[in-house]
Amino acid sequence: MLERLKAGGYALVALIIMTIIHVELLFKLLKKLNQPLVLSFAAEVHDSMLSLEEAALIGRYYAEKAKVDVALHLDHGTKFDTIKKAIAYGFTSVMIDASSCDFEENVRRTKEVVEYAHARGVVVEAMRIGHVGSGETYATDEDDSIYTEVEAAKKFVELTGVDSLAISIGTAHGHYKSTPVINFERLHEIREALDIPLVLHGGSSSGDENLRRCATEGISKINVFTDFVVAA
Ligand code: 13P
């Protein structure tokens, strides 16, 4: 699905679901939009609302009835155990987020997941090198965001064999303390250097024009969570 988006030069918004109501509404919307859907679930953060198994059963139920392609994606999996469970329950795509580790450890953990997932027909998104920080500390002294470096990203993809890469180019998770500034030059450089689809985290409140440019200038999937929850 992401390869097709990349070739077409546009992106999908991946909405992070937290309850069955999210899923019902998304599929209603999908009927009108008639486009593929990435149903993302951040099991390790939201399992008090919905368990991984429940999310998988609900997602698979709706995906089977849908007339379009639906990917069931595990968002921000940090533990190999969660990832293994997600795959066993029928998730078609998983994210390994080892972005808090150093480069070597991130490569080791991502590679382990890639080997496990690929053997079971599941695709893998990874995060690095760089870090998408929180909007709360955006552009302040406590901001821990790190922009993705081109050479490191290239090496990371070669070493891990990952299917898509979440990059850090100026967005942040949650709402922003100040106006987001996207580094489009870095996006272009990364897009040039890598063959695989690129993912943008922290889509909420990043500005319509910024997101439009990201979607047409190299990003294939944009994750959105906070805006929907706040609106609800
Ligand atoms: P926002 O909450 O900023 O939209 O970020 C969502 C996200 O990136 C989930 O992976």
mmCIF file of C-alpha atoms and ligand atoms in Angstrom:
data_model
loop_
_atom_site.group_PDB
_atom_site.id
_atom_site.type_symbol
_atom_site.label_atom_id
_atom_site.label_comp_id
_atom_site.label_asym_id
_atom_site.label_seq_id
_atom_site.Cartn_x
_atom_site.Cartn_y
_atom_site.Cartn_z
ATOM 1 C CA MET A 1 0.000 0.000 0.000
ATOM 2 C CA LEU A 2 2.774 2.443 0.948
ATOM 3 C CA GLU A 3 4.779 1.563 -2.158
ATOM 4 C CA ARG A 4 1.760 2.513 -4.291
ATOM 5 C CA LEU A 5 1.372 5.797 -2.403
ATOM 6 C CA LYS A 6 5.066 6.531 -2.858
ATOM 7 C CA ALA A 7 4.871 5.872 -6.587
ATOM 8 C CA GLY A 8 1.747 8.035 -6.849
ATOM 9 C CA GLY A 9 3.329 10.926 -4.947
ATOM 10 C CA TYR A 10 0.705 11.250 -2.222
ATOM 11 C CA ALA A 11 0.170 10.174 1.388
ATOM 12 C CA LEU A 12 -2.453 8.499 3.527
ATOM 13 C CA VAL A 13 -3.424 9.755 6.950
ATOM 14 C CA ALA A 14 -3.064 6.949 9.487
ATOM 15 C CA LEU A 15 -5.498 7.572 12.314
ATOM 16 C CA ILE A 16 -4.592 6.141 15.664
ATOM 17 C CA ILE A 17 -7.624 4.319 17.083
ATOM 18 C CA MET A 18 -8.310 3.995 20.783
ATOM 19 C CA THR A 19 -11.869 2.641 21.012
ATOM 20 C CA ILE A 20 -14.359 0.708 18.890
ATOM 21 C CA ILE A 21 -16.156 4.031 18.243
ATOM 22 C CA HIS A 22 -13.089 5.311 16.407
ATOM 23 C CA VAL A 23 -13.099 2.238 14.205
ATOM 24 C CA GLU A 24 -16.840 2.462 13.422
ATOM 25 C CA LEU A 25 -16.545 6.134 12.480
ATOM 26 C CA LEU A 26 -13.487 5.538 10.330
ATOM 27 C CA PHE A 27 -15.182 2.840 8.326
ATOM 28 C CA LYS A 28 -18.263 5.045 7.842
ATOM 29 C CA LEU A 29 -15.973 7.767 6.516
ATOM 30 C CA LEU A 30 -14.154 5.262 4.360
ATOM 31 C CA LYS A 31 -17.347 4.405 2.488
ATOM 32 C CA LYS A 32 -17.555 8.052 1.392
ATOM 33 C CA LEU A 33 -13.845 8.472 0.614
ATOM 34 C CA ASN A 34 -13.314 5.110 -1.073
ATOM 35 C CA GLN A 35 -9.593 4.995 -0.310
ATOM 36 C CA PRO A 36 -7.308 2.517 1.459
ATOM 37 C CA LEU A 37 -7.026 2.708 5.218
ATOM 38 C CA VAL A 38 -4.255 2.257 7.763
ATOM 39 C CA LEU A 39 -5.847 1.393 11.080
ATOM 40 C CA SER A 40 -3.179 2.123 13.701
ATOM 41 C CA PHE A 41 -3.233 1.043 17.300
ATOM 42 C CA ALA A 42 -0.625 2.008 19.897
ATOM 43 C CA ALA A 43 -1.157 -1.020 22.113
ATOM 44 C CA GLU A 44 1.507 -0.224 24.679
ATOM 45 C CA VAL A 45 0.007 3.205 25.446
ATOM 46 C CA HIS A 46 -3.711 2.595 24.998
ATOM 47 C CA ASP A 47 -4.254 -0.929 26.297
ATOM 48 C CA SER A 48 -6.339 0.339 29.216
ATOM 49 C CA MET A 49 -8.929 1.477 26.627
ATOM 50 C CA LEU A 50 -8.695 -1.491 24.271
ATOM 51 C CA SER A 51 -6.567 -4.615 24.468
ATOM 52 C CA LEU A 52 -4.316 -5.668 21.609
ATOM 53 C CA GLU A 53 -6.477 -8.732 21.008
ATOM 54 C CA GLU A 54 -9.707 -6.661 20.971
ATOM 55 C CA ALA A 55 -8.164 -4.146 18.542
ATOM 56 C CA ALA A 56 -7.093 -6.996 16.262
ATOM 57 C CA LEU A 57 -10.515 -8.669 16.316
ATOM 58 C CA ILE A 58 -12.399 -5.413 15.692
ATOM 59 C CA GLY A 59 -9.950 -4.324 12.985
ATOM 60 C CA ARG A 60 -10.061 -7.672 11.198
ATOM 61 C CA TYR A 61 -13.867 -7.779 11.376
ATOM 62 C CA TYR A 62 -14.202 -4.391 9.667
ATOM 63 C CA ALA A 63 -11.299 -4.987 7.282
ATOM 64 C CA GLU A 64 -12.939 -8.165 5.950
ATOM 65 C CA LYS A 65 -16.157 -6.276 5.191
ATOM 66 C CA ALA A 66 -14.421 -3.269 3.621
ATOM 67 C CA LYS A 67 -14.259 -2.918 -0.139
ATOM 68 C CA VAL A 68 -10.858 -1.224 0.016
ATOM 69 C CA ASP A 69 -7.415 -2.302 1.278
ATOM 70 C CA VAL A 70 -7.089 -2.054 5.036
ATOM 71 C CA ALA A 71 -3.801 -2.407 6.902
ATOM 72 C CA LEU A 72 -3.906 -3.192 10.602
ATOM 73 C CA HIS A 73 -0.839 -1.500 12.048
ATOM 74 C CA LEU A 74 0.798 -1.629 15.469
ATOM 75 C CA ASP A 75 2.001 1.888 16.304
ATOM 76 C CA HIS A 76 5.051 2.503 18.550
ATOM 77 C CA GLY A 77 5.822 -1.089 19.521
ATOM 78 C CA THR A 78 8.811 -0.915 21.846
ATOM 79 C CA LYS A 79 8.712 -4.497 23.163
ATOM 80 C CA PHE A 80 9.406 -7.518 20.981
ATOM 81 C CA ASP A 81 6.764 -9.370 22.981
ATOM 82 C CA THR A 82 4.008 -6.863 22.000
ATOM 83 C CA ILE A 83 5.104 -7.122 18.368
ATOM 84 C CA LYS A 84 5.001 -10.922 18.414
ATOM 85 C CA LYS A 85 1.512 -10.845 19.948
ATOM 86 C CA ALA A 86 0.277 -8.307 17.384
ATOM 87 C CA ILE A 87 1.495 -10.528 14.547
ATOM 88 C CA ALA A 88 -0.112 -13.599 16.128
ATOM 89 C CA TYR A 89 -3.441 -11.714 16.412
ATOM 90 C CA GLY A 90 -3.379 -10.767 12.728
ATOM 91 C CA PHE A 91 -1.805 -7.303 12.492
ATOM 92 C CA THR A 92 -0.469 -6.898 8.951
ATOM 93 C CA SER A 93 2.089 -4.213 9.788
ATOM 94 C CA VAL A 94 4.126 -3.415 12.907
ATOM 95 C CA MET A 95 6.265 -0.552 14.082
ATOM 96 C CA ILE A 96 9.390 -1.172 16.104
ATOM 97 C CA ASP A 97 10.243 2.002 17.964
ATOM 98 C CA ALA A 98 13.747 1.641 19.351
ATOM 99 C CA SER A 99 14.414 5.342 18.787
ATOM 100 C CA SER A 100 15.421 5.815 22.423
ATOM 101 C CA CYS A 101 18.359 3.400 21.885
ATOM 102 C CA ASP A 102 21.686 4.236 20.304
ATOM 103 C CA PHE A 103 22.221 3.502 16.605
ATOM 104 C CA GLU A 104 23.726 -0.001 17.034
ATOM 105 C CA GLU A 105 21.055 -1.169 19.477
ATOM 106 C CA ASN A 106 18.277 0.289 17.319
ATOM 107 C CA VAL A 107 19.683 -1.604 14.320
ATOM 108 C CA ARG A 108 19.931 -4.845 16.334
ATOM 109 C CA ARG A 109 16.366 -4.626 17.668
ATOM 110 C CA THR A 110 14.859 -3.514 14.364
ATOM 111 C CA LYS A 111 16.657 -6.276 12.435
ATOM 112 C CA GLU A 112 15.380 -8.886 14.868
ATOM 113 C CA VAL A 113 11.804 -7.680 14.332
ATOM 114 C CA VAL A 114 12.227 -7.460 10.541
ATOM 115 C CA GLU A 115 13.407 -11.092 10.366
ATOM 116 C CA TYR A 116 10.559 -12.286 12.580
ATOM 117 C CA ALA A 117 7.860 -10.237 10.813
ATOM 118 C CA HIS A 118 8.982 -10.901 7.235
ATOM 119 C CA ALA A 119 8.986 -14.654 7.889
ATOM 120 C CA ARG A 120 5.280 -14.223 8.712
ATOM 121 C CA GLY A 121 4.375 -11.918 5.806
ATOM 122 C CA VAL A 122 4.167 -8.773 7.945
ATOM 123 C CA VAL A 123 5.784 -5.429 7.051
ATOM 124 C CA VAL A 124 7.818 -3.300 9.453
ATOM 125 C CA GLU A 125 8.098 0.443 10.088
ATOM 126 C CA ALA A 126 11.039 1.671 12.150
ATOM 127 C CA MET A 127 12.054 5.019 13.610
ATOM 128 C CA ARG A 128 15.484 6.534 13.389
ATOM 129 C CA ILE A 129 17.871 8.026 13.152
ATOM 130 C CA GLY A 130 16.399 11.083 14.787
ATOM 131 C CA HIS A 131 13.587 11.521 17.255
ATOM 132 C CA VAL A 132 10.105 13.091 17.034
ATOM 133 C CA GLY A 133 9.726 14.875 20.365
ATOM 134 C CA SER A 134 6.710 16.307 22.179
ATOM 135 C CA GLY A 135 4.816 19.450 21.099
ATOM 136 C CA GLU A 136 4.808 20.536 24.750
ATOM 137 C CA THR A 137 8.550 21.221 24.611
ATOM 138 C CA TYR A 138 8.695 22.163 20.903
ATOM 139 C CA ALA A 139 11.579 24.563 20.166
ATOM 140 C CA THR A 140 12.224 25.080 23.899
ATOM 141 C CA ASP A 141 15.396 24.247 25.854
ATOM 142 C CA GLU A 142 13.873 20.882 26.828
ATOM 143 C CA ASP A 143 13.107 19.908 23.240
ATOM 144 C CA ASP A 144 14.660 16.467 22.684
ATOM 145 C CA SER A 145 13.806 16.286 18.950
ATOM 146 C CA ILE A 146 16.657 15.244 16.673
ATOM 147 C CA TYR A 147 16.415 15.646 12.911
ATOM 148 C CA THR A 148 16.996 12.494 10.883
ATOM 149 C CA GLU A 149 20.453 12.506 9.297
ATOM 150 C CA VAL A 150 20.589 11.329 5.697
ATOM 151 C CA GLU A 151 23.669 9.094 5.842
ATOM 152 C CA ALA A 152 22.605 7.479 9.121
ATOM 153 C CA ALA A 153 19.117 6.812 7.731
ATOM 154 C CA LYS A 154 20.626 5.214 4.624
ATOM 155 C CA LYS A 155 22.889 2.983 6.676
ATOM 156 C CA PHE A 156 20.027 2.104 9.026
ATOM 157 C CA VAL A 157 17.794 0.967 6.166
ATOM 158 C CA GLU A 158 20.603 -1.063 4.550
ATOM 159 C CA LEU A 159 21.475 -2.807 7.813
ATOM 160 C CA THR A 160 17.915 -3.586 8.927
ATOM 161 C CA GLY A 161 15.977 -4.267 5.707
ATOM 162 C CA VAL A 162 13.025 -2.335 7.145
ATOM 163 C CA ASP A 163 10.016 -1.605 4.856
ATOM 164 C CA SER A 164 9.267 2.001 5.812
ATOM 165 C CA LEU A 165 11.025 4.611 7.919
ATOM 166 C CA ALA A 166 9.573 7.223 10.261
ATOM 167 C CA ILE A 167 11.718 10.332 9.953
ATOM 168 C CA SER A 168 12.103 13.428 12.089
ATOM 169 C CA ILE A 169 11.908 16.698 10.107
ATOM 170 C CA GLY A 170 10.282 19.140 12.489
ATOM 171 C CA THR A 171 6.931 17.721 13.600
ATOM 172 C CA ALA A 172 6.231 16.790 17.219
ATOM 173 C CA HIS A 173 3.762 14.526 19.012
ATOM 174 C CA GLY A 174 0.749 16.406 20.420
ATOM 175 C CA HIS A 175 -0.067 20.089 20.084
ATOM 176 C CA TYR A 176 2.726 22.639 19.612
ATOM 177 C CA LYS A 177 3.916 25.280 22.030
ATOM 178 C CA SER A 178 5.011 27.337 18.998
ATOM 179 C CA THR A 179 4.556 27.274 15.202
ATOM 180 C CA PRO A 180 5.920 24.096 13.617
ATOM 181 C CA VAL A 181 8.750 24.563 11.134
ATOM 182 C CA ILE A 182 9.279 21.661 8.751
ATOM 183 C CA ASN A 183 12.703 21.073 7.245
ATOM 184 C CA PHE A 184 11.652 20.343 3.646
ATOM 185 C CA GLU A 185 15.235 20.415 2.440
ATOM 186 C CA ARG A 186 16.027 17.494 4.733
ATOM 187 C CA LEU A 187 12.886 15.700 3.520
ATOM 188 C CA HIS A 188 14.037 16.068 -0.099
ATOM 189 C CA GLU A 189 17.535 14.798 0.747
ATOM 190 C CA ILE A 190 16.177 11.748 2.574
ATOM 191 C CA ARG A 191 13.653 11.064 -0.209
ATOM 192 C CA GLU A 192 16.504 11.146 -2.754
ATOM 193 C CA ALA A 193 18.704 8.851 -0.688
ATOM 194 C CA LEU A 194 16.174 6.143 0.248
ATOM 195 C CA ASP A 195 14.010 3.854 -1.849
ATOM 196 C CA ILE A 196 11.510 2.866 0.828
ATOM 197 C CA PRO A 197 8.325 4.795 1.812
ATOM 198 C CA LEU A 198 8.736 7.478 4.491
ATOM 199 C CA VAL A 199 6.424 8.068 7.447
ATOM 200 C CA LEU A 200 5.692 11.273 9.356
ATOM 201 C CA HIS A 201 4.723 11.119 13.031
ATOM 202 C CA GLY A 202 3.154 14.007 14.941
ATOM 203 C CA GLY A 203 0.725 15.087 12.199
ATOM 204 C CA SER A 204 -1.675 16.964 14.523
ATOM 205 C CA SER A 205 -1.749 20.753 14.216
ATOM 206 C CA SER A 206 1.243 20.746 11.894
ATOM 207 C CA GLY A 207 -0.607 23.046 9.477
ATOM 208 C CA ASP A 208 -2.525 22.075 6.322
ATOM 209 C CA GLU A 209 0.059 23.551 3.960
ATOM 210 C CA ASN A 210 2.945 21.776 5.725
ATOM 211 C CA LEU A 211 1.094 18.444 5.586
ATOM 212 C CA ARG A 212 0.103 18.967 1.951
ATOM 213 C CA ARG A 213 3.732 19.584 1.062
ATOM 214 C CA CYS A 214 4.913 16.578 3.075
ATOM 215 C CA ALA A 215 2.351 14.401 1.274
ATOM 216 C CA THR A 216 3.410 15.536 -2.179
ATOM 217 C CA GLU A 217 7.146 15.922 -1.546
ATOM 218 C CA GLY A 218 8.043 12.505 -0.202
ATOM 219 C CA ILE A 219 5.999 11.272 2.772
ATOM 220 C CA SER A 220 3.672 8.287 2.210
ATOM 221 C CA LYS A 221 1.944 8.007 5.611
ATOM 222 C CA ILE A 222 1.077 10.754 8.089
ATOM 223 C CA ASN A 223 0.123 9.732 11.640
ATOM 224 C CA VAL A 224 -2.605 11.762 13.346
ATOM 225 C CA PHE A 225 -3.911 11.256 16.862
ATOM 226 C CA THR A 226 -4.180 14.340 19.128
ATOM 227 C CA ASP A 227 -6.361 16.444 16.784
ATOM 228 C CA PHE A 228 -9.043 13.755 16.648
ATOM 229 C CA VAL A 229 -9.063 13.126 20.378
ATOM 230 C CA VAL A 230 -9.219 16.841 21.196
ATOM 231 C CA ALA A 231 -12.025 17.364 18.663
ATOM 232 C CA ALA A 232 -13.970 14.426 20.120
HETATM 233 P P1 13P B 1 -0.069 13.462 16.953
HETATM 234 O O1 13P B 1 -0.778 13.080 18.233
HETATM 235 O O2 13P B 1 0.789 14.654 17.120
HETATM 236 O O3 13P B 1 -1.025 13.568 15.811
HETATM 237 O O4 13P B 1 0.956 12.262 16.618
HETATM 238 C C1 13P B 1 0.436 10.997 16.337
HETATM 239 C C2 13P B 1 1.521 10.004 16.072
HETATM 240 O O5 13P B 1 2.547 10.318 15.512
HETATM 241 C C3 13P B 1 1.275 8.625 16.481
HETATM 242 O O6 13P B 1 2.268 7.748 16.064
#
